[in-house]
CSV table of C-alpha atoms in Angstrom, one decimal:
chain,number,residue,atom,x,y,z
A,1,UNK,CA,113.7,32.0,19.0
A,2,UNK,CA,117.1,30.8,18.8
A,3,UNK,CA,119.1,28.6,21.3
A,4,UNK,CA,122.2,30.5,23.1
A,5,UNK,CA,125.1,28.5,23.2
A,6,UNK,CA,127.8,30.7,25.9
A,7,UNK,CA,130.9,31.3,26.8
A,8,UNK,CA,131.9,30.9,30.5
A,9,UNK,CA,135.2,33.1,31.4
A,10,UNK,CA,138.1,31.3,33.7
A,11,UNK,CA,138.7,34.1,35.7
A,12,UNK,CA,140.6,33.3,38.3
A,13,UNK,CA,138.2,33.8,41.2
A,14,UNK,CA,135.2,31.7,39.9
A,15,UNK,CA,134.2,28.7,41.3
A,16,UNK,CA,135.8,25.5,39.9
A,17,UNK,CA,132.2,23.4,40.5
A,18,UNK,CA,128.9,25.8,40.9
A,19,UNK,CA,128.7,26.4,37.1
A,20,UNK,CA,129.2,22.5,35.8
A,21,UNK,CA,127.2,21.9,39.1
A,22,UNK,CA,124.0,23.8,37.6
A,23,UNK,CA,124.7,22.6,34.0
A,24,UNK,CA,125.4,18.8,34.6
A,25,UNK,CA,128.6,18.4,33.6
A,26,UNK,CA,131.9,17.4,34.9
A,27,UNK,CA,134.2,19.9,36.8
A,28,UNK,CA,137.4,20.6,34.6
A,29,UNK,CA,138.9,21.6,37.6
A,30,UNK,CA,139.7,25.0,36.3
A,31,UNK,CA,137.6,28.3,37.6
A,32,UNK,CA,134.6,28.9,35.9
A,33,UNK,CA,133.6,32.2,36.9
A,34,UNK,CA,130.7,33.9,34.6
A,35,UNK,CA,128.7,32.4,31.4
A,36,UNK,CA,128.1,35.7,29.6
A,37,UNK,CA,124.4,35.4,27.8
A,38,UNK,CA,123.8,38.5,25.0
A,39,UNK,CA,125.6,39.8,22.4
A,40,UNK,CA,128.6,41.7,24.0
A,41,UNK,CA,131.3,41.8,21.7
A,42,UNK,CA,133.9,40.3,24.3
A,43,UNK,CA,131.4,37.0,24.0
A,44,UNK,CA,128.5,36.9,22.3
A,45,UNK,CA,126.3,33.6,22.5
A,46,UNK,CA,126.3,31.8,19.7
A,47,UNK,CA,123.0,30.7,17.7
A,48,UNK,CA,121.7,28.8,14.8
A,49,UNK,CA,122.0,32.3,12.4
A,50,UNK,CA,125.9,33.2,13.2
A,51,UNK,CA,126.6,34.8,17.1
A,52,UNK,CA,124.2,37.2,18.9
A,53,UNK,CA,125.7,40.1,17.8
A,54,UNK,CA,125.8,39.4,14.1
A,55,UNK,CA,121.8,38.4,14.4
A,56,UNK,CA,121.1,41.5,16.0
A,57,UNK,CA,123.6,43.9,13.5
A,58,UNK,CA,121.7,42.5,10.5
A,59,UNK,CA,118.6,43.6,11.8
A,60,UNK,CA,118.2,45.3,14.7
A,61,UNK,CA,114.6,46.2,14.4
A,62,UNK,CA,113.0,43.0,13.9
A,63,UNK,CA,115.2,41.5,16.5
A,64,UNK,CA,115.2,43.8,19.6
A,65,UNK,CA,112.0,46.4,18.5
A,66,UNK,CA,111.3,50.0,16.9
A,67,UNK,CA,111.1,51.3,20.7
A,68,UNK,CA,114.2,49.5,21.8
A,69,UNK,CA,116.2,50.8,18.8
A,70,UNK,CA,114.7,54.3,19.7
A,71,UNK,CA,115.7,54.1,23.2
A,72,UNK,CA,118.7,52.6,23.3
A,73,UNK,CA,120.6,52.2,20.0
A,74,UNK,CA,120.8,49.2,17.6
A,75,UNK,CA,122.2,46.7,20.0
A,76,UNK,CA,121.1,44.8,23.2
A,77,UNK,CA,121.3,47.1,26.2
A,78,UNK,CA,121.8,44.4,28.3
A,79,UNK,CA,124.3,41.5,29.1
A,80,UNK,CA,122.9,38.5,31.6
A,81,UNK,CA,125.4,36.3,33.6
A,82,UNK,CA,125.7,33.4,35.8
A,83,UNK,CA,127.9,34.3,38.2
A,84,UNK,CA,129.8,31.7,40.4
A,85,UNK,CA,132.2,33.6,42.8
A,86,UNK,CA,134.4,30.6,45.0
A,87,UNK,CA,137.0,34.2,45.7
A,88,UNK,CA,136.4,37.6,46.5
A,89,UNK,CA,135.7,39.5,43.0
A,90,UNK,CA,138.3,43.4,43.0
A,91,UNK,CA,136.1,46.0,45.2
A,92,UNK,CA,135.0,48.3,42.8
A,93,UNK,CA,132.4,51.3,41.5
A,94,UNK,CA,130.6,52.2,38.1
A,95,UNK,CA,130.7,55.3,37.0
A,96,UNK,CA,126.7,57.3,35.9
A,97,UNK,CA,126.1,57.7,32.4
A,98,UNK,CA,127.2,61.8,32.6
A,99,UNK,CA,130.3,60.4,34.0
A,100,UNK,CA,131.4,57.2,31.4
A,101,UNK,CA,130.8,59.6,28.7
A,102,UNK,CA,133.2,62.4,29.9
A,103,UNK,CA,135.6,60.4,30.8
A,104,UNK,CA,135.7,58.2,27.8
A,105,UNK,CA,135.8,61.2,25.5
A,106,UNK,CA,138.5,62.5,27.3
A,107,UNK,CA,140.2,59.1,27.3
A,108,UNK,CA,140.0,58.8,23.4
A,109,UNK,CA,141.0,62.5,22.7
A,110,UNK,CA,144.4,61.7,25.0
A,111,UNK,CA,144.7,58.7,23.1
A,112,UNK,CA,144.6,55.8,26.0
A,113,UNK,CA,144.7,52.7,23.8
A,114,UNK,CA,141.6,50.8,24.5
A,115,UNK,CA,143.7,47.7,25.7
A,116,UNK,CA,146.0,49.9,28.1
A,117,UNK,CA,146.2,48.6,32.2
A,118,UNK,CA,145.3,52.0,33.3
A,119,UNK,CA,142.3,52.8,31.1
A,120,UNK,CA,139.0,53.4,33.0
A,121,UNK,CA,136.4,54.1,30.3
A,122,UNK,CA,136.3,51.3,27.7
A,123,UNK,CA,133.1,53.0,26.3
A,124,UNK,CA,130.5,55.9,26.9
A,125,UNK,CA,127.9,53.7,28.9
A,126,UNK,CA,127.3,53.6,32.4
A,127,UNK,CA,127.2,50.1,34.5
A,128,UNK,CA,124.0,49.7,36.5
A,129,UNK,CA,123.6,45.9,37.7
A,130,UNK,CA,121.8,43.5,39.6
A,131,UNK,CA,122.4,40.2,40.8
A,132,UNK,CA,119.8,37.7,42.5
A,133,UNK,CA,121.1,34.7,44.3
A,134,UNK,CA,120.8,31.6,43.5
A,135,UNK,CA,122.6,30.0,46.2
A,136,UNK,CA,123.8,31.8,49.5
A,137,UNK,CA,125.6,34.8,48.1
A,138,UNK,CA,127.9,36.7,50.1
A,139,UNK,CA,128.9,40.2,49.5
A,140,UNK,CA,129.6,43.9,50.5
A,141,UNK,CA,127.3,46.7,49.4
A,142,UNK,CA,127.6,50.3,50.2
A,143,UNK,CA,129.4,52.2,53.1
A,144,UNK,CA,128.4,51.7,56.8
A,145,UNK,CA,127.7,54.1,58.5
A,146,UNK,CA,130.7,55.4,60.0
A,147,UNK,CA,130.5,55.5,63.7
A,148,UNK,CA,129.8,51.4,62.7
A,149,UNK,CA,132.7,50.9,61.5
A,150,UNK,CA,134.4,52.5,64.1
A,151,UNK,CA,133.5,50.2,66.6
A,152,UNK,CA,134.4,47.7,64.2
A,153,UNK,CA,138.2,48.7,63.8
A,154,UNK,CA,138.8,49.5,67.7
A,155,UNK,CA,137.5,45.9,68.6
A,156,UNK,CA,140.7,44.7,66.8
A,157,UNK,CA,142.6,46.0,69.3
A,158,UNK,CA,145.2,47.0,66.1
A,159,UNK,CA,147.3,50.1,67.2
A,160,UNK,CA,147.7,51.8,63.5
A,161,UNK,CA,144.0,51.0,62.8
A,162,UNK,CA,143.7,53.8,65.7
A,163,UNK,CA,144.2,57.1,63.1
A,164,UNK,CA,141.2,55.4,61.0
A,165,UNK,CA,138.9,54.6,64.1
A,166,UNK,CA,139.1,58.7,65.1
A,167,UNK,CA,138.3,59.9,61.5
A,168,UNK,CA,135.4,58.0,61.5
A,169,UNK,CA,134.0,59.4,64.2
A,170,UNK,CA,134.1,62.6,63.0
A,171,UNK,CA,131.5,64.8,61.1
A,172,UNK,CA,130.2,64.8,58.7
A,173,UNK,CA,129.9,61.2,57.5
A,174,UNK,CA,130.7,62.0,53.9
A,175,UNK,CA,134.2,63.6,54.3
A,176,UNK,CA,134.8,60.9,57.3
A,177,UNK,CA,134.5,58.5,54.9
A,178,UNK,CA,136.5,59.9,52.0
A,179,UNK,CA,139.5,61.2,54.2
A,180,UNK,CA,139.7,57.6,55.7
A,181,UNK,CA,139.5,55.8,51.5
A,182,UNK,CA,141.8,58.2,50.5
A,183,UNK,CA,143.8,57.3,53.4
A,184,UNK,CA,144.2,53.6,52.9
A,185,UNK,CA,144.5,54.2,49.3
A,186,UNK,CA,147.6,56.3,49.6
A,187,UNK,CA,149.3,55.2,52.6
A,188,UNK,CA,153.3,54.1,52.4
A,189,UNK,CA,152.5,50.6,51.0
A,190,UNK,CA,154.9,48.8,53.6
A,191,UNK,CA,153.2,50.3,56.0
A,192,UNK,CA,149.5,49.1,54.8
A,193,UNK,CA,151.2,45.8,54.4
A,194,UNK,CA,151.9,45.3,57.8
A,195,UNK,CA,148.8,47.2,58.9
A,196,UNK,CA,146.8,44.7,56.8
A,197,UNK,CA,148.2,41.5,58.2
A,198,UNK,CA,147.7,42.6,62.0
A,199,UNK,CA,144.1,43.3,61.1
A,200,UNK,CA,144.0,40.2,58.9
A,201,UNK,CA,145.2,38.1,62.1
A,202,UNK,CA,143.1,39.9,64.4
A,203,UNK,CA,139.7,39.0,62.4
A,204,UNK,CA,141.1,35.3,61.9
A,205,UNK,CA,140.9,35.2,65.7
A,206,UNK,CA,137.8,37.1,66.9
A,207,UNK,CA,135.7,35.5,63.8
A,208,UNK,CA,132.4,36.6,64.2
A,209,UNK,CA,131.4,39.4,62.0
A,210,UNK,CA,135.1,40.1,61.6
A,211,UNK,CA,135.5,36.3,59.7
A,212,UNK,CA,134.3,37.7,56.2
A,213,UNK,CA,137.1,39.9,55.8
A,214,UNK,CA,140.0,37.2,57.3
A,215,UNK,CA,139.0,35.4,54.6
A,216,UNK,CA,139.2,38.0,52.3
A,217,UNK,CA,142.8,38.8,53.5
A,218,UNK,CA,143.0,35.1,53.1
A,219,UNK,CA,142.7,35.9,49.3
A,220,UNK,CA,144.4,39.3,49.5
A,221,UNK,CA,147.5,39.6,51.6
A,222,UNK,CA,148.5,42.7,52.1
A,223,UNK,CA,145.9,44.5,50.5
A,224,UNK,CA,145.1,47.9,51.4
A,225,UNK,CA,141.7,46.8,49.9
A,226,UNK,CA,140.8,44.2,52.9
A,227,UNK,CA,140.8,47.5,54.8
A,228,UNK,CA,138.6,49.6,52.3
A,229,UNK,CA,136.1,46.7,52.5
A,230,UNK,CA,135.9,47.2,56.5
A,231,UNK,CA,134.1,49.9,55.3
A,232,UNK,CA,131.4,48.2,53.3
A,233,UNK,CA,127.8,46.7,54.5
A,234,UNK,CA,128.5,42.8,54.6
A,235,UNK,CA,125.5,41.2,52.9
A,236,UNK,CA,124.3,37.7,52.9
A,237,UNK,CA,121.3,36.8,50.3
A,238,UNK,CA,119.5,33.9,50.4
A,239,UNK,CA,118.1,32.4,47.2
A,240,UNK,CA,115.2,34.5,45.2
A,241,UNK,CA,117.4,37.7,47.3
A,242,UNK,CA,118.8,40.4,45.3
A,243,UNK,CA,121.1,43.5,45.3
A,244,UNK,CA,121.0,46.5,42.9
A,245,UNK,CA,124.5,48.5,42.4
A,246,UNK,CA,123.8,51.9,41.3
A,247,UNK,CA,126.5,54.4,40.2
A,248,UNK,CA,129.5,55.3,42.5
A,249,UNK,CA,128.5,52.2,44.7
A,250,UNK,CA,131.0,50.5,46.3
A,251,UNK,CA,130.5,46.6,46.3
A,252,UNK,CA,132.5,43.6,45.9
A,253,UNK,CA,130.9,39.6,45.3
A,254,UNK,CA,132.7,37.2,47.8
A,255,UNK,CA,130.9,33.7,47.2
A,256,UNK,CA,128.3,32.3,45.5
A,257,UNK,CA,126.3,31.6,42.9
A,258,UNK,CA,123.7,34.0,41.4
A,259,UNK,CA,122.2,35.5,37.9
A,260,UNK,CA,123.8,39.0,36.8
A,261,UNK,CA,122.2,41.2,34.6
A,262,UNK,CA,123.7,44.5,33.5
A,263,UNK,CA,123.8,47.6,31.2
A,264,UNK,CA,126.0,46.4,28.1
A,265,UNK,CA,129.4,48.2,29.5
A,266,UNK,CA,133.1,47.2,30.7
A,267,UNK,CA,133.4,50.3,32.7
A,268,UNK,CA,135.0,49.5,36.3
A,269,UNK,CA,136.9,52.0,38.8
A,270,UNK,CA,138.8,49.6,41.3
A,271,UNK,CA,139.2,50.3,45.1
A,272,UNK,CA,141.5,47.2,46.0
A,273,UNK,CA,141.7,43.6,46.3
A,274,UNK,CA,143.0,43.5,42.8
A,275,UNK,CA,146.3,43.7,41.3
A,276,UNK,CA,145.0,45.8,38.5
A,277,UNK,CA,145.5,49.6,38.1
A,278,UNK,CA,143.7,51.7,40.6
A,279,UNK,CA,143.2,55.5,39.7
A,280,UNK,CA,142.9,57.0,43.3
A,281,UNK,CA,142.1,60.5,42.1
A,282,UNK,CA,139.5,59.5,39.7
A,283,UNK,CA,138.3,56.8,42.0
A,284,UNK,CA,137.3,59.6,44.8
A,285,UNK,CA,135.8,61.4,42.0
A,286,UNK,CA,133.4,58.7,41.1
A,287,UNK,CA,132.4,57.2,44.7
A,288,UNK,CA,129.2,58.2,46.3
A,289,UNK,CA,130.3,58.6,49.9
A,290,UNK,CA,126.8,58.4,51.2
A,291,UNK,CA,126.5,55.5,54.3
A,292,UNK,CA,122.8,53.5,54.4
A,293,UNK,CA,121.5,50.2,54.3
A,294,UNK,CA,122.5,47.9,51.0
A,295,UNK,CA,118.8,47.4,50.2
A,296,UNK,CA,118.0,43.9,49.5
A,297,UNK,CA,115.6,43.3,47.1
A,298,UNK,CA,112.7,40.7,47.4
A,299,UNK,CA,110.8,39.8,43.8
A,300,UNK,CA,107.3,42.0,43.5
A,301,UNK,CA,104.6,39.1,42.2
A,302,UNK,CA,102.1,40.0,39.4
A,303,UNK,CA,99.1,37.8,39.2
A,304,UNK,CA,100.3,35.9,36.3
A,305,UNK,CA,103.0,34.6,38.7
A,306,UNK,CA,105.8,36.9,37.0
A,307,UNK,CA,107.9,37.7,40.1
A,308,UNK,CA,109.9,41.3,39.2
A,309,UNK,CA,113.0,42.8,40.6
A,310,UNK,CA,112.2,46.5,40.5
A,311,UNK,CA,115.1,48.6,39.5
A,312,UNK,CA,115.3,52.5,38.9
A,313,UNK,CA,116.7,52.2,34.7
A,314,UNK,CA,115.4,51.4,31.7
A,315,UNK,CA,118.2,49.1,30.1
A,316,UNK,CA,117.2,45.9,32.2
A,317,UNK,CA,114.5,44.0,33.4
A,318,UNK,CA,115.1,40.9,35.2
A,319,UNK,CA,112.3,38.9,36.6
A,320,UNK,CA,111.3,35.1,37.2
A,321,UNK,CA,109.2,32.4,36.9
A,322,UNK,CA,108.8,29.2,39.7
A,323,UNK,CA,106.4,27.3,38.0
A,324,UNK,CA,105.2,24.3,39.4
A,325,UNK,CA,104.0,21.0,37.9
A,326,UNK,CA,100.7,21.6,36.2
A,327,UNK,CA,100.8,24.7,36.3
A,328,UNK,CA,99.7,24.8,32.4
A,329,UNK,CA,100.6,27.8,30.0
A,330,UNK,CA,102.0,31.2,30.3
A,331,UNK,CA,102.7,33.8,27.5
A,332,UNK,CA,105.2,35.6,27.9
A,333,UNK,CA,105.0,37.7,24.3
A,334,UNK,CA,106.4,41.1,24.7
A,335,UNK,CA,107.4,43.7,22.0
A,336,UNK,CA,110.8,44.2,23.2
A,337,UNK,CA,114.0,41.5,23.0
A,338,UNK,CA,113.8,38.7,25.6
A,339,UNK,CA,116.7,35.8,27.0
A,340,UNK,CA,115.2,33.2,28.8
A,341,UNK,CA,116.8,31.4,31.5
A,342,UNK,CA,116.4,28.3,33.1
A,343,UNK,CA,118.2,27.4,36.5
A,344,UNK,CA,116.0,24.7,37.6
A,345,UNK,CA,113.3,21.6,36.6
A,346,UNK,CA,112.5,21.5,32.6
A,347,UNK,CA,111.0,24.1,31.3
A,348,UNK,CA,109.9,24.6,27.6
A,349,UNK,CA,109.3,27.0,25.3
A,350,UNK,CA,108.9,26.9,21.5
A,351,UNK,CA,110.7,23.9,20.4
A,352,UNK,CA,113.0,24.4,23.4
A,353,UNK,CA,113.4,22.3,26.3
A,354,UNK,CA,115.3,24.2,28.8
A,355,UNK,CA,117.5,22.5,31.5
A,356,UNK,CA,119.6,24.0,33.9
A,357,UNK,CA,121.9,26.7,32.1
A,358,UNK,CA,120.4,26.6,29.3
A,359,UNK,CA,118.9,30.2,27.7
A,360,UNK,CA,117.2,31.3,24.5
A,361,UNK,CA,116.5,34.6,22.4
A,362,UNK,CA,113.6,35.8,22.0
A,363,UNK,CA,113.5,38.5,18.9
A,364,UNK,CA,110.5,41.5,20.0
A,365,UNK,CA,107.0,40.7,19.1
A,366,UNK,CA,107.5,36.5,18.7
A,367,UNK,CA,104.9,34.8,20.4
A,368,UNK,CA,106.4,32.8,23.2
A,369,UNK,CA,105.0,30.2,25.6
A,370,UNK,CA,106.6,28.4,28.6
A,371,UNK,CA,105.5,25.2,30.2
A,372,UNK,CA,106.9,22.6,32.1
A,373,UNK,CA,108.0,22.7,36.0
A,374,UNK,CA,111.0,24.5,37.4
A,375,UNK,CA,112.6,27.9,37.7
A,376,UNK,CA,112.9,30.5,34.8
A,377,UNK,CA,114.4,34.0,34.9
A,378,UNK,CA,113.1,36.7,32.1
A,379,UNK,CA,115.7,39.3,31.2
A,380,UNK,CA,114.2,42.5,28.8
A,381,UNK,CA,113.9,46.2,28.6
A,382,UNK,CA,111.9,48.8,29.2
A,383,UNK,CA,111.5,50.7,25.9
């Protein structure tokens, strides 16, 4: 198995301490926003034989498994993260696989450069993800439902909130919910401006459920995305909580630290709180405009004391270990590609001795054996 050494991207709403916090070392003062773990060609970890993506290229077999390769290709379908969120992350959606391959097709046959601000499909993979909190993790997950929201806006007491509150009581839910997007989306920017900083000052001043998205106006003034996330299910996990974001789900991270884990793709359609290109039309195209309840997951224990985060695909697995002291052995062998985790304690494997941050690869098929006393997450495949 092979030691990861990772990257960890400055973006500009990471948190300048949970990272060096969790790996022991000293703030730089800069945001450190996500340590990528995998072999994604924007950073792949680094090892002993060259970087992940090089080991895996040169033989993608031994490394990641025949079923693997025959499932999924001849690279790791996954990427695992850290994420440390100290700003509101853009609100944004993931497009299903049907979807990302369609529209990057038709992107490449127009010839959108692959680096351009307004392309949407950097490749022909779909985006499912997860993240499980390690730390409170605050966030918004899906539409409320409508009538909700509603009684939200009117408590304001904001006059040009007032076209908004009336289409959201209407019927059905769905088109409520994409007339009142499309809406904000499109509306005479001056207009949203001043819209947004009424509402912004109204929820500084109520606080309550209202103060999550003050402080997101905090971070975007003048957004017409502070209003699109009034739309949203507010979510606060606890630690060992998780959410899974499915296609055409709308969801933004506002704080906190968690573990990420995703299907290897860069494919993001933006509703706000961004400064980046947002396609409206294709946007509306790609959002599921179904209200419900954000579904927070709680780990499902086996009696080897793996605890599993049950998802609907194939191209992740995520799971953990809390083992305490004494707790002997545990094999963890499996016959598809594994990256270890560690995000508590001391926990070894191999020749390893894992500390906080730290992560190996595990190749398909290598027998592997953790020890020790802390808390390890498992990231695979099912192939």
């Amino acid at each position: 198995m092979d030691r990861l050494d990772n990257t960890v991207r400055p973006y500009a709403w990471g948190s300048t301490t949970a990272i060096p916090t969790l790996l022991g070392t000293e703030p730089t003062g800069e945001p450190q926003a996500e340590m990528w773990m995998g072999a994604h060609p924007g950073a792949p970890s680094r090892t002993g034989r060259g970087t992940l993506a090089e080991v895996v290229d040169a033989d993608p077999e031994k490394e990641l498994g025949a079923a693997s390769v025959a499932k999924f290709g001849p690279r790791l379908p996954f990427l695992l993260k850290l994420l440390a969120a100290g700003a509101p992350l853009s609100l944004q959606v993931h497009p299903d696989l049907a979807q990302a391959r369609a529209g990057h097709e038709d992107e490449e046959r127009r010839g959108v450069p692959l680096d351009a601000p307004h392309r949407n499909y950097k490749d022909a993979n779909h985006k499912p993800e997860l993240v499980c909190a390690l730390t409170e993790f605050d966030g918004l997950c899906g539409f409320r439902a409508p009538v909700e929201t509603a009684d939200l806006l009117d408590g304001l007491g904001v006059a040009s909130l007032k076209p908004y509150v009336d289409l959201l009581r209407a019927h059905p839910e769905d088109a409520a919910l994409r007339e009142v997007l499309t809406a904000i989306l499109t509306a005479d920017p001056e207009e949203m401006s001043r819209t947004v900083a009424e509402t912004a000052a109204a929820c500084d001043r109520l606080g309550g459920a209202y103060a999550p998205y003050a402080g997101i106006a905090h971070h975007y003034p003048g957004d017409p995305g502070v209003l699109a996330a009034m739309l949203l299910n507010h979510v606060r996990l606890q630690p060992g909580e998780a959410l899974f974001l499915g296609a055409g789900i709308p969801h933004a991270y506002l704080d906190g630290l968690g573990v990420e884990i995703m299907a290897n793709s860069d494919n993001v359609l933006r509703c706000g709180l961004t400064p980046k290109h947002v396609d409206v039309p294709e946007l509306l195209r790609i959002v599921r405009f179904e209200p419900g309840d954000p579904g927070i997951l709680r780990p499902e224990a086996s009696p080897d004391g793996e605890e599993v985060y049950d998802t609907p695909i194939d191209e992740f697995r995520l799971s953990r270990y809390v083992l305490p002291d004494g707790s002997g052995v545990h094999d963890l062998t499996l016959p598809t590609p594994q990256i270890l985790l560690c995000t508590a304690g001391t926990v070894r494997t191999g020749e390893h001795a894992l500390a906080p941050g730290r992560s190996v690869f595990v190749p398909a098929g290598e027998k592997t054996e953790v020890s020790g006393s802390g808390t390890l997450f498992r990231a695979t495949v099912l192939a």
